[in-house]
PDB file of C-alpha atoms in Angstrom:
ATOM      1  CA  PHE A   1      84.236 106.883 118.535  1.00 68.00           C
ATOM      2  CA  LEU A   2      82.296 105.242 115.730  1.00 71.00           C
ATOM      3  CA  ASP A   3      82.709 101.538 115.082  1.00 80.00           C
ATOM      4  CA  PHE A   4      81.916 101.088 111.385  1.00 77.00           C
ATOM      5  CA  ARG A   5      81.786  97.296 111.828  1.00 83.00           C
ATOM      6  CA  LEU A   6      78.530  97.486 113.787  1.00 83.00           C
ATOM      7  CA  LYS A   7      75.313  96.544 112.045  1.00 84.00           C
ATOM      8  CA  VAL A   8      72.849  99.278 111.189  1.00 78.00           C
ATOM      9  CA  SER A   9      69.184  98.791 112.043  1.00 76.00           C
ATOM     10  CA  ASP A  10      66.829  98.759 109.072  1.00 74.00           C
ATOM     11  CA  ALA A  11      64.015 100.149 111.245  1.00 76.00           C
ATOM     12  CA  VAL A  12      63.486 103.886 110.765  1.00 75.00           C
ATOM     13  CA  SER A  13      62.532 105.532 114.047  1.00 76.00           C
ATOM     14  CA  CYS A  14      61.376 108.986 115.014  1.00 75.00           C
ATOM     15  CA  SER A  15      61.078 110.526 118.480  1.00 70.00           C
ATOM     16  CA  ASP A  16      59.812 113.786 119.932  1.00 67.00           C
ATOM     17  CA  ALA A  17      62.638 113.524 122.511  1.00 63.00           C
ATOM     18  CA  SER A  18      60.087 112.820 125.240  1.00 59.00           C
ATOM     19  CA  GLU A  19      61.720 111.689 128.506  1.00 63.00           C
ATOM     20  CA  GLN A  20      58.954 109.113 128.906  1.00 62.00           C
ATOM     21  CA  GLY A  21      59.398 107.845 125.346  1.00 57.00           C
ATOM     22  CA  GLY A  22      55.719 108.234 124.540  1.00 63.00           C
ATOM     23  CA  GLY A  23      56.374 109.899 121.202  1.00 68.00           C
ATOM     24  CA  VAL A  24      58.522 107.204 119.581  1.00 70.00           C
ATOM     25  CA  THR A  25      57.339 105.658 116.327  1.00 75.00           C
ATOM     26  CA  VAL A  26      59.017 103.002 114.218  1.00 77.00           C
ATOM     27  CA  SER A  27      58.542 102.410 110.491  1.00 77.00           C
ATOM     28  CA  ARG A  28      59.210  98.918 109.131  1.00 76.00           C
ATOM     29  CA  ALA A  29      58.283  99.372 105.446  1.00 79.00           C
ATOM     30  CA  LEU A  30      56.663 101.742 102.983  1.00 81.00           C
ATOM     31  CA  THR A  31      52.978 101.217 102.368  1.00 86.00           C
ATOM     32  CA  LYS A  32      51.711 100.968  98.798  1.00 90.00           C
ATOM     33  CA  GLU A  33      50.600 104.608  99.059  1.00 91.00           C
ATOM     34  CA  GLY A  34      54.008 105.615 100.400  1.00 86.00           C
ATOM     35  CA  SER A  35      55.811 103.887  97.527  1.00 85.00           C
ATOM     36  CA  GLU A  36      53.543 105.608  95.003  1.00 89.00           C
ATOM     37  CA  PHE A  37      54.170 108.989  96.671  1.00 87.00           C
ATOM     38  CA  VAL A  38      57.969 108.529  96.496  1.00 81.00           C
ATOM     39  CA  ALA A  39      57.717 107.467  92.843  1.00 80.00           C
ATOM     40  CA  ARG A  40      55.678 110.590  92.028  1.00 82.00           C
ATOM     41  CA  GLN A  41      58.211 112.830  93.805  1.00 78.00           C
ATOM     42  CA  LEU A  42      61.161 111.311  91.959  1.00 73.00           C
ATOM     43  CA  ALA A  43      59.463 111.243  88.564  1.00 73.00           C
ATOM     44  CA  GLY A  44      60.394 114.852  87.881  1.00 68.00           C
ATOM     45  CA  VAL A  45      64.040 114.221  88.764  1.00 67.00           C
ATOM     46  CA  SER A  46      64.494 110.932  86.935  1.00 64.00           C
ATOM     47  CA  ASN A  47      66.627 111.158  83.794  1.00 67.00           C
ATOM     48  CA  ILE A  48      66.972 114.908  84.117  1.00 70.00           C
ATOM     49  CA  ALA A  49      69.318 116.348  81.490  1.00 76.00           C
ATOM     50  CA  THR A  50      69.837 112.933  79.906  1.00 81.00           C
ATOM     51  CA  GLY A  51      72.974 112.893  77.763  1.00 86.00           C
ATOM     52  CA  ARG A  52      73.999 116.395  78.811  1.00 90.00           C
ATOM     53  CA  TRP A  53      76.082 115.848  81.939  1.00 93.00           C
ATOM     54  CA  ALA A  54      78.972 113.696  83.123  1.00 95.00           C
ATOM     55  CA  LEU A  55      80.365 112.578  86.469  1.00 96.00           C
ATOM     56  CA  VAL A  56      84.036 112.351  87.407  1.00 97.00           C
ATOM     57  CA  GLU A  57      84.924 110.981  90.852  1.00 96.00           C
ATOM     58  CA  SER A  58      88.397 111.450  92.339  1.00 93.00           C
ATOM     59  CA  PHE A  59      89.315 109.120  95.228  1.00 90.00           C
ATOM     60  CA  ALA A  60      86.120 107.406  94.131  1.00 91.00           C
ATOM     61  CA  GLY A  61      85.966 104.611  96.686  1.00 88.00           C
ATOM     62  CA  ILE A  62      82.755 102.713  95.937  1.00 89.00           C
ATOM     63  CA  ALA A  63      81.409 105.580  93.778  1.00 92.00           C
ATOM     64  CA  SER A  64      79.161 107.087  96.449  1.00 90.00           C
ATOM     65  CA  THR A  65      78.205 110.049  94.241  1.00 92.00           C
ATOM     66  CA  ARG A  66      76.978 107.644  91.570  1.00 94.00           C
ATOM     67  CA  VAL A  67      75.078 105.692  94.234  1.00 92.00           C
ATOM     68  CA  ALA A  68      73.328 108.862  95.439  1.00 89.00           C
ATOM     69  CA  LEU A  69      72.429 109.890  91.895  1.00 89.00           C
ATOM     70  CA  HIS A  70      71.176 106.382  91.133  1.00 88.00           C
ATOM     71  CA  LEU A  71      68.834 106.548  94.140  1.00 84.00           C
ATOM     72  CA  MET A  72      67.330 109.677  92.569  1.00 81.00           C
ATOM     73  CA  GLY A  73      66.986 107.961  89.203  1.00 81.00           C
ATOM     74  CA  VAL A  74      69.596 110.212  87.577  1.00 86.00           C
ATOM     75  CA  ARG A  75      72.149 108.718  85.181  1.00 90.00           C
ATOM     76  CA  PRO A  76      75.254 110.457  83.794  1.00 93.00           C
ATOM     77  CA  ALA A  77      76.072 110.227  80.095  1.00 93.00           C
ATOM     78  CA  LEU A  78      79.668 109.548  81.060  1.00 95.00           C
ATOM     79  CA  HIS A  79      81.118 108.318  84.363  1.00 97.00           C
ATOM     80  CA  MET A  80      84.868 108.331  85.002  1.00 97.00           C
ATOM     81  CA  ALA A  81      86.579 107.528  88.292  1.00 95.00           C
ATOM     82  CA  SER A  82      90.046 107.522  89.799  1.00 94.00           C
ATOM     83  CA  GLU A  83      90.676 104.902  92.480  1.00 92.00           C
ATOM     84  CA  VAL A  84      93.537 102.546  93.357  1.00 91.00           C
ATOM     85  CA  LEU A  85      92.020 100.316  96.051  1.00 90.00           C
ATOM     86  CA  GLU A  86      91.300  96.998  94.328  1.00 93.00           C
ATOM     87  CA  THR A  87      88.303  96.060  96.477  1.00 92.00           C
ATOM     88  CA  ALA A  88      86.630  99.421  95.779  1.00 91.00           C
ATOM     89  CA  ILE A  89      87.330  99.073  92.055  1.00 94.00           C
ATOM     90  CA  ASN A  90      85.758  95.597  92.104  1.00 94.00           C
ATOM     91  CA  VAL A  91      82.608  96.986  93.738  1.00 92.00           C
ATOM     92  CA  THR A  92      82.235  99.821  91.227  1.00 92.00           C
ATOM     93  CA  THR A  93      82.998  97.532  88.282  1.00 93.00           C
ATOM     94  CA  HIS A  94      80.224  95.209  89.431  1.00 94.00           C
ATOM     95  CA  ASN A  95      77.669  97.957  90.137  1.00 93.00           C
ATOM     96  CA  TRP A  96      78.569 100.370  87.329  1.00 93.00           C
ATOM     97  CA  PRO A  97      80.039  98.456  84.382  1.00 94.00           C
ATOM     98  CA  ASP A  98      79.805 101.627  82.261  1.00 94.00           C
ATOM     99  CA  ARG A  99      82.211 103.428  84.633  1.00 95.00           C
ATOM    100  CA  ILE A 100      85.609 104.242  83.119  1.00 96.00           C
ATOM    101  CA  GLN A 101      88.445 103.497  85.552  1.00 95.00           C
ATOM    102  CA  LEU A 102      91.198 106.126  85.230  1.00 95.00           C
ATOM    103  CA  GLY A 103      93.711 104.601  87.653  1.00 91.00           C
ATOM    104  CA  ALA A 104      95.925 106.482  90.104  1.00 92.00           C
ATOM    105  CA  ILE A 105      95.188 110.192  90.505  1.00 91.00           C
ATOM    106  CA  ASP A 106      98.796 111.221  89.707  1.00 90.00           C
ATOM    107  CA  ASP A 107      98.503 109.634  86.246  1.00 92.00           C
ATOM    108  CA  VAL A 108      95.241 111.356  85.298  1.00 95.00           C
ATOM    109  CA  ASP A 109      95.517 114.325  82.939  1.00 95.00           C
ATOM    110  CA  ARG A 110      93.563 116.057  80.165  1.00 95.00           C
ATOM    111  CA  ASP A 111      94.658 113.444  77.620  1.00 95.00           C
ATOM    112  CA  ALA A 112      93.111 110.703  79.759  1.00 94.00           C
ATOM    113  CA  PHE A 113      89.824 112.628  79.621  1.00 95.00           C
ATOM    114  CA  ARG A 114      90.022 113.588  75.939  1.00 93.00           C
ATOM    115  CA  GLN A 115      90.166 109.992  74.797  1.00 93.00           C
ATOM    116  CA  HIS A 116      86.642 109.489  76.183  1.00 93.00           C
ATOM    117  CA  ALA A 117      85.065 112.780  75.059  1.00 90.00           C
ATOM    118  CA  HIS A 118      83.577 111.232  71.914  1.00 90.00           C
ATOM    119  CA  LYS A 119      81.398 108.950  74.070  1.00 91.00           C
ATOM    120  CA  ALA A 120      79.246 111.885  75.192  1.00 90.00           C
ATOM    121  CA  PRO A 121      79.173 114.512  72.408  1.00 90.00           C
ATOM    122  CA  THR A 122      76.221 116.475  73.832  1.00 91.00           C
ATOM    123  CA  LEU A 123      77.727 117.283  77.246  1.00 92.00           C
ATOM    124  CA  GLU A 124      76.994 120.658  78.792  1.00 93.00           C
ATOM    125  CA  LEU A 125      77.839 120.014  82.432  1.00 94.00           C
ATOM    126  CA  MET A 126      80.488 118.025  84.284  1.00 95.00           C
ATOM    127  CA  LEU A 127      80.387 117.301  88.019  1.00 96.00           C
ATOM    128  CA  HIS A 128      83.770 116.537  89.569  1.00 96.00           C
ATOM    129  CA  THR A 129      83.412 115.108  93.063  1.00 94.00           C
ATOM    130  CA  ALA A 130      86.221 114.135  95.398  1.00 89.00           C
ATOM    131  CA  GLY A 131      86.201 112.118  98.571  1.00 76.00           C
ATOM    132  CA  SER A 132      88.889 112.927 101.075  1.00 65.00           C
ATOM    133  CA  PRO A 133      92.046 110.775 101.058  1.00 61.00           C
ATOM    134  CA  CYS A 134      91.346 109.992 104.689  1.00 59.00           C
ATOM    135  CA  PRO A 135      94.576 108.627 106.201  1.00 55.00           C
ATOM    136  CA  GLY A 136      96.138 111.481 108.122  1.00 54.00           C
ATOM    137  CA  LEU A 137      93.063 113.723 107.896  1.00 57.00           C
ATOM    138  CA  CYS A 138      90.302 111.846 109.748  1.00 58.00           C
ATOM    139  CA  ALA A 139      90.506 111.892 113.522  1.00 55.00           C
ATOM    140  CA  TRP A 140      88.879 108.446 113.678  1.00 50.00           C
ATOM    141  CA  ASN A 141      91.633 106.944 111.500  1.00 52.00           C
ATOM    142  CA  PRO A 142      92.441 103.697 113.399  1.00 52.00           C
ATOM    143  CA  PHE A 143      96.017 103.556 112.103  1.00 50.00           C
ATOM    144  CA  ARG A 144      96.799 107.021 113.410  1.00 49.00           C
ATOM    145  CA  LEU A 145      95.044 106.410 116.735  1.00 48.00           C
ATOM    146  CA  ARG A 146      96.919 103.157 117.316  1.00 48.00           C
ATOM    147  CA  GLY A 147     100.246 104.680 116.415  1.00 48.00           C
ATOM    148  CA  PHE A 148     100.895 102.502 113.356  1.00 44.00           C
ATOM    149  CA  CYS A 149     101.850 105.490 111.210  1.00 47.00           C
ATOM    150  CA  GLU A 150     103.717 108.659 111.913  1.00 48.00           C
ATOM    151  CA  GLN A 151     101.136 111.453 111.984  1.00 49.00           C
ATOM    152  CA  ARG A 152     103.085 114.162 110.129  1.00 46.00           C
ATOM    153  CA  THR A 153     103.969 111.806 107.299  1.00 45.00           C
ATOM    154  CA  GLN A 154     100.306 110.889 106.844  1.00 49.00           C
ATOM    155  CA  HIS A 155      99.237 114.549 106.940  1.00 48.00           C
ATOM    156  CA  ALA A 156     101.778 115.493 104.282  1.00 54.00           C
ATOM    157  CA  GLN A 157     100.770 112.580 102.048  1.00 62.00           C
ATOM    158  CA  SER A 158      97.058 113.366 102.401  1.00 63.00           C
ATOM    159  CA  GLU A 159      97.596 117.069 101.702  1.00 67.00           C
ATOM    160  CA  GLU A 160      99.645 116.199  98.628  1.00 75.00           C
ATOM    161  CA  LEU A 161      96.922 113.869  97.371  1.00 77.00           C
ATOM    162  CA  PHE A 162      94.176 116.391  98.068  1.00 78.00           C
ATOM    163  CA  LEU A 163      95.939 119.013  95.927  1.00 82.00           C
ATOM    164  CA  HIS A 164      95.198 116.788  92.943  1.00 87.00           C
ATOM    165  CA  VAL A 165      91.483 117.592  93.281  1.00 88.00           C
ATOM    166  CA  ARG A 166      91.938 121.153  92.013  1.00 89.00           C
ATOM    167  CA  ARG A 167      94.384 119.957  89.369  1.00 93.00           C
ATOM    168  CA  ILE A 168      91.891 117.412  88.041  1.00 95.00           C
ATOM    169  CA  THR A 169      89.185 120.080  87.780  1.00 95.00           C
ATOM    170  CA  LEU A 170      91.568 122.269  85.745  1.00 96.00           C
ATOM    171  CA  GLU A 171      92.452 119.293  83.523  1.00 96.00           C
ATOM    172  CA  LEU A 172      88.745 118.662  82.934  1.00 96.00           C
ATOM    173  CA  GLU A 173      88.204 122.295  81.958  1.00 96.00           C
ATOM    174  CA  ALA A 174      91.057 122.006  79.461  1.00 95.00           C
ATOM    175  CA  ALA A 175      89.833 118.698  78.022  1.00 95.00           C
ATOM    176  CA  PHE A 176      86.159 119.716  77.805  1.00 94.00           C
ATOM    177  CA  GLU A 177      86.414 123.420  76.937  1.00 93.00           C
ATOM    178  CA  TRP A 178      82.751 123.624  75.898  1.00 93.00           C
ATOM    179  CA  VAL A 179      81.469 122.142  79.180  1.00 94.00           C
ATOM    180  CA  THR A 180      80.771 123.830  82.523  1.00 95.00           C
ATOM    181  CA  VAL A 181      82.721 122.005  85.245  1.00 96.00           C
ATOM    182  CA  HIS A 182      81.598 122.102  88.880  1.00 95.00           C
ATOM    183  CA  GLU A 183      83.749 120.780  91.711  1.00 93.00           C
ATOM    184  CA  LEU A 184      82.342 119.231  94.874  1.00 89.00           C
ATOM    185  CA  GLU A 185      84.791 118.301  97.633  1.00 80.00           C
ATOM    186  CA  GLU A 186      84.022 116.221 100.665  1.00 73.00           C
ATOM    187  CA  ASN A 187      85.218 117.736 103.919  1.00 65.00           C
ATOM    188  CA  VAL A 188      85.926 115.584 106.950  1.00 63.00           C
ATOM    189  CA  CYS A 189      84.524 117.229 110.081  1.00 61.00           C
ATOM    190  CA  THR A 190      86.951 115.344 112.322  1.00 62.00           C
ATOM    191  CA  MET A 191      90.106 116.762 110.715  1.00 66.00           C
ATOM    192  CA  THR A 192      92.134 119.242 112.746  1.00 69.00           C
ATOM    193  CA  ASN A 193      91.619 122.972 112.230  1.00 74.00           C
ATOM    194  CA  GLU A 194      95.182 123.269 110.907  1.00 74.00           C
ATOM    195  CA  GLN A 195      94.520 120.623 108.240  1.00 69.00           C
ATOM    196  CA  ARG A 196      91.227 122.247 107.292  1.00 69.00           C
ATOM    197  CA  ASP A 197      92.924 125.620 106.857  1.00 73.00           C
ATOM    198  CA  VAL A 198      95.606 124.119 104.605  1.00 68.00           C
ATOM    199  CA  LEU A 199      93.041 122.384 102.405  1.00 67.00           C
TER     200      LEU A 199
END
């Protein structure tokens, strides 16, 4: 199993899988030339479609989609997120003060989106991403493994939550009729085949 409390090494290593280990290299930092190369590669991506696209994150957690886009230098004209975990909300509020917190997923509807439409009048594209409501779906879930929660109850609750993902996409299409909405769902590889088939 994975222990997410363990520290991650900041040394990037690469190996040719040699049994003698002769092909292992370790990188400790980018050289000046390497930094310039990365900057050149990202220059074409940075600020692409500025003002024309928005991001909506369901079960947003710490806004990992926004983090990934930020690393590429891409910024949405509008960023809305649904999350209920206070610590996650605090992280996203600190990192992305422009993010609009929508609250619990069951309370989010087209009216919640419409009241923010005027903030990005030139939108053409909306990306709706959804993390998985993990309890009951992830095999590594420590509560399920330790028997703290009844498995079927967790599965039913997670399935019910996950059904909101499609509903939110439909609400977005109704609220932003002139915008193309794309949905991106995270799948958890450790969920059971039965759960995967339901979702």
